[in-house]
Amino acid sequence: MIRKTIIKSTLLVAGFALGMQAQAAPSAEMLSYTCAGCHGTNGASTGDAIPSLAGLSSTYLVDAMKAYKADERDPTIMNRIAKGYSDEQFELMGGFFADQEVHKNRDQSFDAAKAAAGKKLHKKYCDKCHTEAGTVGDDDAGQLSGNAKLFLQYSLADFHDGSRSQEKKMKKKMKKMLKRDKDAFDLIVNYYVSGKK
Amino acid sequence: MSKQNRRSFLKTVGLGTAAATAATYAPFAIGGSGKRVVVVGGGMGGAVAAKYIRMMDKSIDVTLIEANKDYFTGFTSNLVISGQRSLDSIKFGYDGLRGHGVNVVIDKVTDIDANAKSVKTASGQSFAYDRCIVAPGIDFRYDKIDGFNEGVANSKITHAWKAGSQTTMLRDQVHSMKKGGTVVISAPPNPFRCPPGPYERTSQIASYLKQHNPTAKILVLDDKEKFSKFGLFTGGWKKHYGYGTDNSMIEWVKGSAGGKIESLDVGGMTVSGDVDDYKGDVINIIPAQKAGHIAHVAGLTNASGWCPIEGKTFESTIHKNIHVVGDAAIQSPLPKSGYAANSEGKVCAAAVVALLNGQSAPDPSYVNTCYSVIAPGDGISVAMVYAYKDGKIVKIKGSGGLTPSKTFNVKLREREEHYGYSWFDNITNDTFG
């Protein structure tokens, strides 16, 4: 499906080139290389606040970019950057990053006991959608295991206080999880940061 | 590029060209036959160009020549001055590039012969190229301030605008300054490397002084009437350092109000403009700038002192087959920033790969992002997306801009500080890793 997207947009671009001489049409690589300065080479982030893009599904990345562009997510720098691209260009970038291997940032510290407790919570409340600890792009869910620690914390906080919208079933699960353990966010973040499955 | 081979890259990066056929790159042997690139300068623009050429096409022979065995980033060096970071944390070597198969030569380039397509070094070596990428960064116009020169800068009055020993010298001067002393910072005229840099420096020094020397003052003497992220910086100074009150730690003097500095009296620790003299206990002069030395030697500069280039390929408009990226190039509306150099390096790399393979240069896309830290827990940013249109680099309307500042959003400012630190981790890894 991802490869189809690339072929489709390649044809689209070729069509443009034939039809309109002066129309600039940067390729998927050209567009995606501009992300690497902040998100790491090929989207493999080594930072603890900026998330990796490598291995995300195209659907997930395109949805995120559209939400930023429409100011539907909290105003990070991404809202300002997303406004520089068309939806077709989001598709190209989505295809590029979906083609990369998922990256795990192993340089982050975590508490092993919390990680173990977090693993149980993840299995019970998150694992159905974020399969294999959230390391499978094909499930169209965000990367969890090995992603940037602060980004995971920010995301959970934003889902929780409603500044980032979430699917109904996720909201329900999150509520249940917090009811069982009020420190659940801290525990699952430690689990994800551990990079273990 | 995992999951993707060179061939599919060449096909996609060269979109819209009919020449992207196997025949264009099949016949060449490895290196030595029309695919040699020499990169002059291993800073943000040069290093990333060398790495990405190798990522895109391993059949291209890339040599990078750099005078120093380590590079210290200009960005984030202000946090070394405030003591938040060590100098080691902004130091990068070239083993990462060697790992990509770049031939790294530590030597000083003394001449680039555009006709002979050859680069000469101080140790007497000579390197032939098919395309050369020149990324020499900046040099200073010491002559704009009477009494200031390289010797003075190395012994007493820092510029600290090329990071390294200058950075720690300024740090040590600020940290050992007498109680209630004054730090004078002279900010340069446009265009210069890192437009928000002098004001982040002011903020970081203020952050240090607020804790360790709270009666001290910082006097910023500016050549200009306004500066980058003006509202965000001055707003932050108000919040953290009493800016605008009688008790402000920071005073900023614009050019027309006497901020323009013309001379330095080292013995008297005084700088003078045409209106006033200013005495400092620590003086930091960020001088006016021009393209790095080798760009002038190679005849790549015009009357402005910078290097005119073509924005799709970054090829010099003066000498064919030589490209100039980073601060030395006239790349406006892209700023002279580390991120812009990173973006330019990749656009140039893609162009060089395509051209060496007999294709036309692909359509570019460029981004700039830049974070500054005003105080602990207070980060700000600016961003912009650029395209190439009708032969020029243009800003994409509606994109980019500054951290929203209508209200002081605590959550956002805290996060932007941390995004800034991640930015540092990733851009340095993208360049040197």
XYZ file of C-alpha atoms in Angstrom:
630
model
C 0.000 0.000 0.000
C 2.873 2.302 0.839
C 4.690 1.466 -2.349
C 1.527 2.074 -4.293
C 1.365 5.548 -2.809
C 4.865 6.280 -3.991
C 4.181 5.063 -7.497
C 0.970 7.011 -7.629
C 2.614 10.226 -6.568
C 5.560 9.645 -8.868
C 3.191 9.448 -11.803
C 1.414 12.527 -10.567
C 4.704 14.388 -10.395
C 5.752 13.186 -13.843
C 2.448 14.456 -15.132
C 3.125 17.817 -13.619
C 6.550 17.970 -15.196
C 5.101 17.340 -18.624
C 2.222 19.716 -18.225
C 3.798 22.631 -16.449
C 7.433 23.315 -17.093
C 8.150 25.564 -14.116
C 6.260 23.615 -11.469
C 8.722 22.543 -8.768
C 8.083 19.029 -7.529
C 10.556 17.886 -4.888
C 10.808 14.107 -4.521
C 9.954 12.109 -1.384
C 13.651 11.939 -0.473
C 14.232 15.625 -1.037
C 11.281 16.530 1.176
C 12.122 14.001 3.873
C 15.784 14.996 4.138
C 14.688 18.386 5.429
C 13.055 16.643 8.444
C 16.281 14.868 9.439
C 17.951 17.887 11.027
C 15.382 17.722 13.849
C 14.131 14.117 13.661
C 17.442 12.379 12.878
C 18.854 10.845 9.708
C 16.031 8.975 7.942
C 13.790 9.857 10.896
C 15.777 7.984 13.569
C 15.784 10.443 16.467
C 18.582 10.394 19.037
C 16.953 13.106 21.174
C 14.685 12.625 24.189
C 11.948 15.103 23.208
C 11.680 14.946 19.414
C 10.087 11.681 18.245
C 11.384 9.289 15.620
C 9.557 9.149 12.283
C 11.294 6.044 10.947
C 8.909 3.137 10.426
C 5.692 5.015 11.163
C 2.856 4.095 8.868
C 2.177 6.563 6.112
C -1.402 6.945 7.350
C -0.225 7.872 10.846
C 2.306 10.432 9.649
C -0.020 12.020 7.097
C -2.791 12.312 9.701
C -0.380 13.942 12.154
C 0.845 16.448 9.576
C -2.711 17.329 8.563
C -3.643 17.858 12.204
C -0.645 20.135 12.736
C -1.438 22.042 9.563
C -5.022 22.609 10.744
C -3.816 23.672 14.243
C -5.683 20.707 15.718
C -2.688 19.712 17.806
C -0.857 21.798 20.392
C 1.194 24.600 18.876
C 4.679 23.135 18.623
C 6.995 24.193 15.832
C 5.282 21.517 13.712
C 2.165 23.626 13.226
C 4.310 26.250 11.524
C 6.290 23.740 9.475
C 3.289 21.659 8.328
C 1.787 24.753 6.696
C 4.635 24.697 4.183
C 3.474 21.502 2.476
C 0.592 20.137 0.418
C -1.294 16.969 1.324
C 0.404 15.270 -1.640
C 3.775 16.155 -0.164
C 2.699 14.700 3.192
C 1.957 11.468 1.317
C 5.428 11.457 -0.205
C 7.075 11.959 3.195
C 4.764 9.352 4.720
C 5.906 6.825 2.121
C 9.568 7.642 2.709
C 9.450 7.212 6.483
C 7.252 4.101 6.299
C 10.068 2.555 4.257
C 12.617 3.021 7.081
C 13.304 0.560 9.893
C 11.761 1.487 13.244
C 14.415 3.135 15.393
C 14.806 2.647 19.135
C 16.634 5.282 21.111
C 18.638 3.210 23.614
C 20.433 6.138 25.232
C 17.626 7.035 27.627
C 17.536 6.105 31.311
C 14.639 4.207 32.894
C 13.649 2.512 36.135
C 13.575 -1.266 35.669
C 10.930 -1.923 38.342
C 8.640 0.716 36.873
C 9.257 -0.663 33.390
C 8.173 -4.125 34.554
C 4.974 -2.731 36.053
C 4.446 -0.632 32.939
C 4.722 -3.698 30.746
C 1.735 -5.260 32.514
C -0.325 -2.116 32.027
C 0.649 -1.914 28.384
C -0.350 -5.530 27.758
C -3.709 -4.977 29.370
C -4.681 -1.565 28.019
C -2.568 -0.606 24.996
C -1.298 -3.714 23.239
C -4.372 -4.380 21.095
C -3.742 -1.313 18.942
C -0.055 -0.601 19.624
C 1.098 -4.096 18.723
C 4.521 -5.381 19.751
C 4.958 -2.511 22.195
C 4.149 -0.037 19.493
C 6.922 -0.911 17.087
C 4.869 -2.028 14.108
C 4.085 0.731 11.677
C 1.498 -1.388 9.887
C -0.937 -1.053 12.795
C -1.197 2.667 11.956
C -0.625 3.520 15.626
C 2.185 5.657 17.059
C 5.604 4.269 17.950
C 5.929 3.646 21.681
C 8.851 1.344 22.529
C 12.154 3.151 22.083
C 10.607 6.495 21.251
C 11.673 9.780 22.857
C 10.878 9.832 26.580
C 9.660 13.412 26.863
C 7.628 13.076 23.693
C 5.825 10.079 25.218
C 5.188 12.070 28.402
C 3.971 15.127 26.484
C 1.666 13.003 24.331
C 0.065 11.241 27.291
C -0.405 14.547 29.113
C -1.988 16.117 26.028
C -4.346 13.183 25.455
C -5.280 13.271 29.113
C -6.068 16.984 29.349
C -7.841 16.956 25.991
C -5.444 19.250 24.144
C -4.849 16.376 21.716
C -7.841 14.410 20.494
C -7.898 10.637 20.782
C -10.078 7.819 19.596
C -12.987 6.859 21.853
C -11.636 3.415 22.644
C -8.270 4.866 23.609
C -9.914 7.382 25.905
C -11.830 4.605 27.594
C -8.777 2.420 28.047
C -6.728 5.309 29.352
C -9.386 6.125 31.929
C -9.516 2.524 33.090
C -5.755 2.316 33.289
C -5.479 5.466 35.401
C -8.233 4.196 37.652
C -6.245 1.064 38.303
C -2.996 2.964 38.902
C -2.736 6.744 39.103
C 0.990 6.498 38.234
C 0.221 4.491 35.103
C 1.691 7.091 32.722
C 5.014 7.082 34.532
C 5.100 3.282 34.542
C 4.291 2.754 30.875
C 6.719 5.488 29.808
C 9.478 3.683 31.695
C 8.472 0.494 29.925
C 8.557 2.139 26.494
C 11.849 3.871 27.176
C 13.377 0.521 28.189
C 13.005 -0.436 24.535
C 11.932 -3.934 25.521
C 9.031 -5.836 24.078
C 18.923 4.443 3.434
C 17.563 1.215 4.732
C 15.049 -0.753 2.694
C 16.029 1.242 -0.337
C 18.888 0.922 -2.745
C 20.796 3.546 -4.626
C 19.048 2.848 -7.865
C 15.599 3.558 -6.513
C 16.975 6.675 -4.870
C 18.382 7.996 -8.114
C 15.108 7.291 -9.795
C 13.041 9.114 -7.232
C 15.369 11.995 -6.456
C 15.712 12.710 -10.161
C 11.965 12.885 -10.733
C 10.873 14.478 -13.929
C 14.063 13.758 -15.806
C 14.078 11.330 -18.679
C 17.736 10.613 -18.079
C 17.211 8.435 -15.018
C 18.006 5.234 -16.831
C 20.442 2.512 -15.921
C 22.787 3.584 -18.705
C 23.689 6.836 -16.975
C 25.424 5.251 -14.037
C 26.237 1.723 -15.070
C 29.490 2.238 -17.005
C 31.533 4.095 -14.372
C 34.151 2.276 -12.369
C 34.396 3.080 -8.670
C 36.008 6.493 -8.212
C 38.519 8.175 -10.440
C 36.425 8.385 -13.572
C 34.364 11.506 -13.461
C 32.848 11.092 -10.008
C 35.227 12.733 -7.582
C 33.975 15.304 -5.098
C 36.207 17.388 -2.852
C 34.506 19.139 0.059
C 36.419 22.074 1.526
C 35.408 22.652 5.148
C 33.899 20.224 7.657
C 31.340 22.417 9.394
C 27.576 22.045 9.299
C 27.169 22.499 5.524
C 30.276 20.691 4.300
C 30.071 17.648 6.566
C 26.404 16.950 5.843
C 26.942 17.337 2.087
C 29.787 14.793 2.203
C 27.713 12.318 4.232
C 24.606 12.597 2.071
C 26.487 12.235 -1.205
C 27.816 8.932 0.112
C 24.351 7.919 1.331
C 22.868 8.629 -2.098
C 25.602 7.171 -4.286
C 28.440 5.035 -2.972
C 30.198 5.069 -6.340
C 31.136 8.721 -5.804
C 34.572 9.299 -4.336
C 34.258 11.984 -1.612
C 37.204 13.688 0.087
C 36.551 16.218 2.850
C 39.398 18.547 3.784
C 39.161 20.322 7.125
C 41.813 22.283 9.015
C 40.830 21.121 12.517
C 40.442 17.573 13.759
C 37.417 18.563 15.864
C 34.477 20.844 15.194
C 32.742 22.872 17.900
C 29.185 23.892 17.080
C 28.363 27.584 17.169
C 24.787 26.825 18.142
C 24.456 25.808 21.784
C 27.877 27.354 22.550
C 26.051 30.086 24.498
C 25.015 27.378 26.968
C 28.699 26.632 27.508
C 29.226 30.294 28.376
C 26.483 30.146 31.009
C 27.953 26.920 32.369
C 24.914 24.790 31.521
C 26.952 22.600 29.205
C 30.563 21.548 28.821
C 32.700 22.442 25.836
C 33.100 18.712 25.214
C 29.348 18.395 24.671
C 29.561 20.616 21.567
C 32.677 18.925 20.162
C 32.427 16.584 17.166
C 35.028 14.606 15.235
C 34.969 13.038 11.798
C 34.883 9.290 12.511
C 31.184 9.212 11.593
C 31.969 10.570 8.134
C 34.844 8.108 7.756
C 32.282 5.393 8.509
C 30.279 6.571 5.494
C 33.369 6.125 3.344
C 34.335 9.788 3.211
C 38.075 10.296 2.886
C 38.689 12.847 5.670
C 41.902 14.848 5.373
C 42.974 17.135 8.219
C 44.833 19.859 6.399
C 44.384 23.481 5.446
C 43.238 24.291 1.923
C 45.418 27.030 0.445
C 44.091 27.237 -3.106
C 41.273 26.058 -5.353
C 42.093 26.130 -9.054
C 38.766 26.278 -10.902
C 40.373 25.735 -14.317
C 42.559 22.799 -13.355
C 39.763 21.506 -11.042
C 42.195 20.950 -8.254
C 42.485 21.775 -4.538
C 45.862 22.404 -2.888
C 46.676 22.181 0.807
C 49.250 23.658 3.189
C 51.080 20.343 3.484
C 51.607 20.303 -0.289
C 48.940 17.788 -1.236
C 46.795 18.230 -4.325
C 43.302 16.814 -4.880
C 41.606 16.642 -8.277
C 37.838 16.989 -8.379
C 34.962 16.795 -10.819
C 32.827 18.882 -8.488
C 34.000 20.815 -5.476
C 31.833 21.896 -2.537
C 33.197 24.846 -0.601
C 31.844 25.398 2.907
C 34.291 27.719 4.645
C 31.889 29.431 7.045
C 32.692 32.994 8.027
C 35.612 35.314 8.566
C 35.656 38.547 10.550
C 35.989 42.128 9.353
C 38.252 43.204 12.201
C 39.078 46.356 10.267
C 35.584 47.753 10.940
C 36.572 48.398 14.573
C 39.778 50.368 15.236
C 42.023 48.629 17.711
C 40.458 45.173 17.251
C 42.329 42.370 15.525
C 42.904 38.635 15.710
C 45.713 38.979 18.242
C 43.514 41.013 20.592
C 40.678 38.536 20.122
C 42.932 35.632 21.054
C 44.329 37.300 24.152
C 41.712 39.511 25.791
C 38.618 40.688 23.896
C 36.714 37.660 22.582
C 34.488 37.324 19.551
C 33.462 33.797 20.623
C 31.687 33.552 17.263
C 33.685 30.505 16.203
C 33.287 28.102 19.068
C 36.129 26.424 20.935
C 38.781 28.137 23.059
C 37.048 31.490 22.432
C 33.896 30.116 24.054
C 35.622 28.999 27.247
C 37.646 32.218 27.380
C 34.481 34.303 27.415
C 32.875 31.888 29.891
C 35.829 32.214 32.272
C 35.852 36.023 31.959
C 32.136 36.227 32.790
C 32.371 33.747 35.652
C 35.318 35.528 37.274
C 33.998 39.065 36.740
C 33.917 41.303 39.838
C 30.616 41.663 41.711
C 28.387 44.233 40.073
C 30.586 44.404 36.963
C 29.428 45.093 33.409
C 29.575 42.764 30.415
C 29.589 44.701 27.143
C 28.442 42.792 24.058
C 28.808 44.393 20.635
C 26.355 42.875 18.136
C 27.238 42.944 14.424
C 25.551 44.449 11.359
C 23.616 42.185 8.944
C 24.267 39.775 7.389
C 25.989 37.578 9.951
C 26.116 33.993 11.205
C 23.269 32.988 13.537
C 20.990 36.062 13.690
C 19.465 35.234 17.125
C 22.874 34.267 18.563
C 23.951 37.562 20.181
C 20.608 37.787 21.980
C 20.644 34.208 23.174
C 24.176 34.922 24.411
C 22.850 37.961 26.272
C 20.103 35.767 27.776
C 22.485 32.984 28.807
C 24.960 35.372 30.404
C 22.036 37.028 32.227
C 20.868 33.617 33.385
C 24.320 32.940 34.868
C 24.651 36.400 36.444
C 21.161 36.333 37.940
C 22.285 33.365 40.027
C 25.920 34.184 40.734
C 26.365 37.935 40.355
C 22.897 39.513 40.566
C 24.009 43.163 40.678
C 26.010 42.785 37.456
C 24.827 44.378 34.201
C 24.897 43.470 30.517
C 25.119 46.246 27.978
C 24.287 45.185 24.420
C 25.572 47.654 21.841
C 23.922 46.903 18.532
C 24.776 47.997 15.038
C 21.125 47.414 14.090
C 17.707 48.896 14.905
C 16.051 45.536 15.517
C 17.028 41.899 15.683
C 15.873 38.301 15.169
C 13.069 37.059 17.486
C 12.971 40.625 18.858
C 9.598 40.403 20.605
C 10.304 36.973 22.067
C 13.715 37.939 23.411
C 12.716 41.290 24.862
C 9.550 39.708 26.280
C 11.670 36.983 27.897
C 14.113 39.558 29.254
C 11.196 41.399 30.858
C 9.973 38.202 32.450
C 13.311 36.934 33.721
C 15.724 39.849 33.937
C 13.688 43.003 34.667
C 14.155 44.377 31.165
C 12.607 47.807 30.709
C 12.717 48.666 34.443
C 15.288 50.825 36.269
C 16.603 47.636 37.759
C 17.064 45.768 34.488
C 20.078 43.508 34.232
C 20.098 44.003 30.440
C 20.301 47.260 28.536
C 20.086 47.178 24.732
C 21.272 50.188 22.713
C 20.241 50.284 19.064
C 22.488 51.579 16.304
C 20.871 54.992 15.933
C 21.033 55.527 19.704
C 24.782 55.007 19.861
C 25.039 51.228 19.666
C 27.245 51.303 16.571
C 30.833 50.720 17.719
C 33.811 52.157 15.857
C 36.809 51.618 18.109
C 38.214 49.597 20.973
C 40.681 50.717 23.635
C 41.963 47.441 25.061
C 44.014 49.035 27.871
C 41.114 51.200 28.991
C 38.572 48.361 28.457
C 36.414 50.829 26.539
C 34.533 50.701 23.248
C 33.442 53.870 21.468
C 30.865 54.849 18.914
C 30.223 58.291 17.479
C 27.959 59.197 20.418
C 29.387 57.609 23.539
C 32.179 55.628 25.173
C 31.291 52.478 27.078
C 33.458 50.849 29.724
C 33.185 47.131 30.422
C 34.695 44.653 32.846
C 34.236 42.009 30.177
C 33.985 43.016 26.522
C 32.742 40.655 23.815
C 32.813 41.989 20.276
C 31.020 40.002 17.599
C 32.509 41.659 14.514
C 31.008 42.290 11.097
C 31.473 39.252 8.852
C 32.277 37.977 5.378
C 32.718 34.590 3.707
C 35.541 32.390 5.042
C 39.080 33.114 3.837
C 39.424 30.400 1.180
C 36.313 31.681 -0.640
C 38.150 34.972 -1.252
C 41.383 33.236 -2.275
C 39.434 31.073 -4.757
C 37.681 34.098 -6.240
C 34.232 32.879 -5.236
C 33.093 36.138 -3.600
C 31.573 39.269 -5.097
C 31.784 42.866 -3.862
C 29.607 42.006 -0.866
C 32.276 39.682 0.504
C 29.942 36.668 0.204
C 29.563 33.983 -2.497
C 26.841 34.276 -5.143
C 25.251 30.898 -5.943
C 22.449 29.343 -7.971
C 19.783 28.225 -5.504
C 18.883 24.897 -7.092
C 22.386 23.453 -7.034
C 24.386 25.930 -4.907
C 26.833 26.078 -7.806
C 28.849 29.284 -7.807
C 27.700 31.789 -10.414
C 31.369 32.801 -10.749
C 33.150 29.436 -11.125
C 31.611 26.362 -12.740
C 31.786 22.991 -10.956
C 32.310 24.681 -7.588
C 29.384 24.781 -5.167
C 29.204 26.930 -2.048
C 26.969 26.020 0.913
C 26.408 27.359 4.403
C 27.117 30.773 5.877
C 29.570 31.795 3.114
C 26.891 31.640 0.399
C 24.430 34.367 -0.531
C 21.469 32.131 0.185
C 18.881 34.685 1.277
C 15.976 34.303 2.090
C 17.561 31.307 3.863
C 19.338 32.620 6.957
C 22.959 32.037 7.923
C 22.095 29.299 10.396
C 23.278 25.785 11.158
C 19.966 24.285 10.114
C 19.902 26.207 6.840
C 23.454 24.965 6.164
C 22.246 21.407 6.847
C 19.358 21.869 4.429
C 21.559 23.514 1.794
C 24.165 20.761 2.135
C 21.550 18.135 1.273
C 20.088 20.076 -1.664
C 23.623 20.573 -2.965
C 24.482 16.896 -2.387
C 21.428 15.765 -4.367
C 22.324 18.168 -7.183
C 25.944 17.019 -7.277
C 24.921 13.327 -7.313
C 22.458 13.946 -10.144
C 24.887 16.051 -12.186
C 27.735 13.546 -11.814
C 25.326 10.874 -13.064
C 24.390 12.861 -16.145
C 20.982 13.883 -14.826
C 19.565 17.317 -14.194
C 19.473 18.585 -10.620
C 16.272 17.629 -8.756
C 13.773 20.185 -7.492
C 14.871 21.344 -4.057
C 13.057 21.742 -0.763
C 14.596 23.614 2.161
C 13.765 24.174 5.825
C 15.147 26.286 8.616
C 14.454 25.679 12.289
C 16.206 27.415 15.136
C 15.790 27.253 18.911
C 17.104 29.677 21.525
C 17.058 29.323 25.304
C 16.241 32.552 27.185
C 16.315 31.033 30.681
C 15.934 27.577 32.219
C 12.426 26.455 31.237
C 12.080 29.082 28.533
C 12.815 28.031 24.974
C 11.714 29.816 21.789
C 11.919 28.975 18.112
C 11.628 30.213 14.568
C 10.994 28.107 11.468
C 10.398 28.471 7.737
C 9.825 26.212 4.738
C 11.316 27.260 1.402
C 10.878 26.221 -2.205
C 12.615 26.938 -5.501
C 10.475 28.965 -7.856
C 11.260 30.823 -11.077
C 14.989 30.516 -10.499
C 14.932 31.688 -6.897
C 14.690 30.380 -3.349
C 11.396 31.608 -1.895
C 9.613 31.356 1.441
C 6.406 29.344 1.329
C 3.624 31.731 2.197
C 1.736 30.883 5.361
C 4.464 28.591 6.674
C 6.965 29.161 9.431
C 7.253 31.977 11.911
C 7.905 32.362 15.603
C 6.773 30.717 18.828
C 3.292 32.161 19.473
C 3.673 34.880 22.092
C 0.274 36.506 22.580
C 0.235 34.939 26.009
C 3.181 33.367 27.776
C 2.406 29.665 27.342
C 4.437 28.005 30.118
C 3.927 24.469 28.827
C 4.994 25.415 25.321
C 8.060 27.379 26.434
C 9.214 24.488 28.648
C 8.743 22.038 25.807
C 10.519 24.266 23.308
C 13.576 24.261 25.559
C 13.637 20.460 25.436
C 12.832 20.320 21.729
C 15.850 22.597 21.341
C 18.092 20.109 23.141
C 16.755 17.258 20.968
C 17.270 19.453 17.926
C 20.913 19.723 18.944
C 21.264 15.945 19.377
C 19.707 15.207 16.015
C 21.269 17.885 13.829
C 24.750 17.035 15.071
C 24.100 13.316 14.565
C 22.625 13.984 11.105
C 25.778 15.930 10.226
C 28.628 14.054 11.887
C 27.085 10.673 12.754
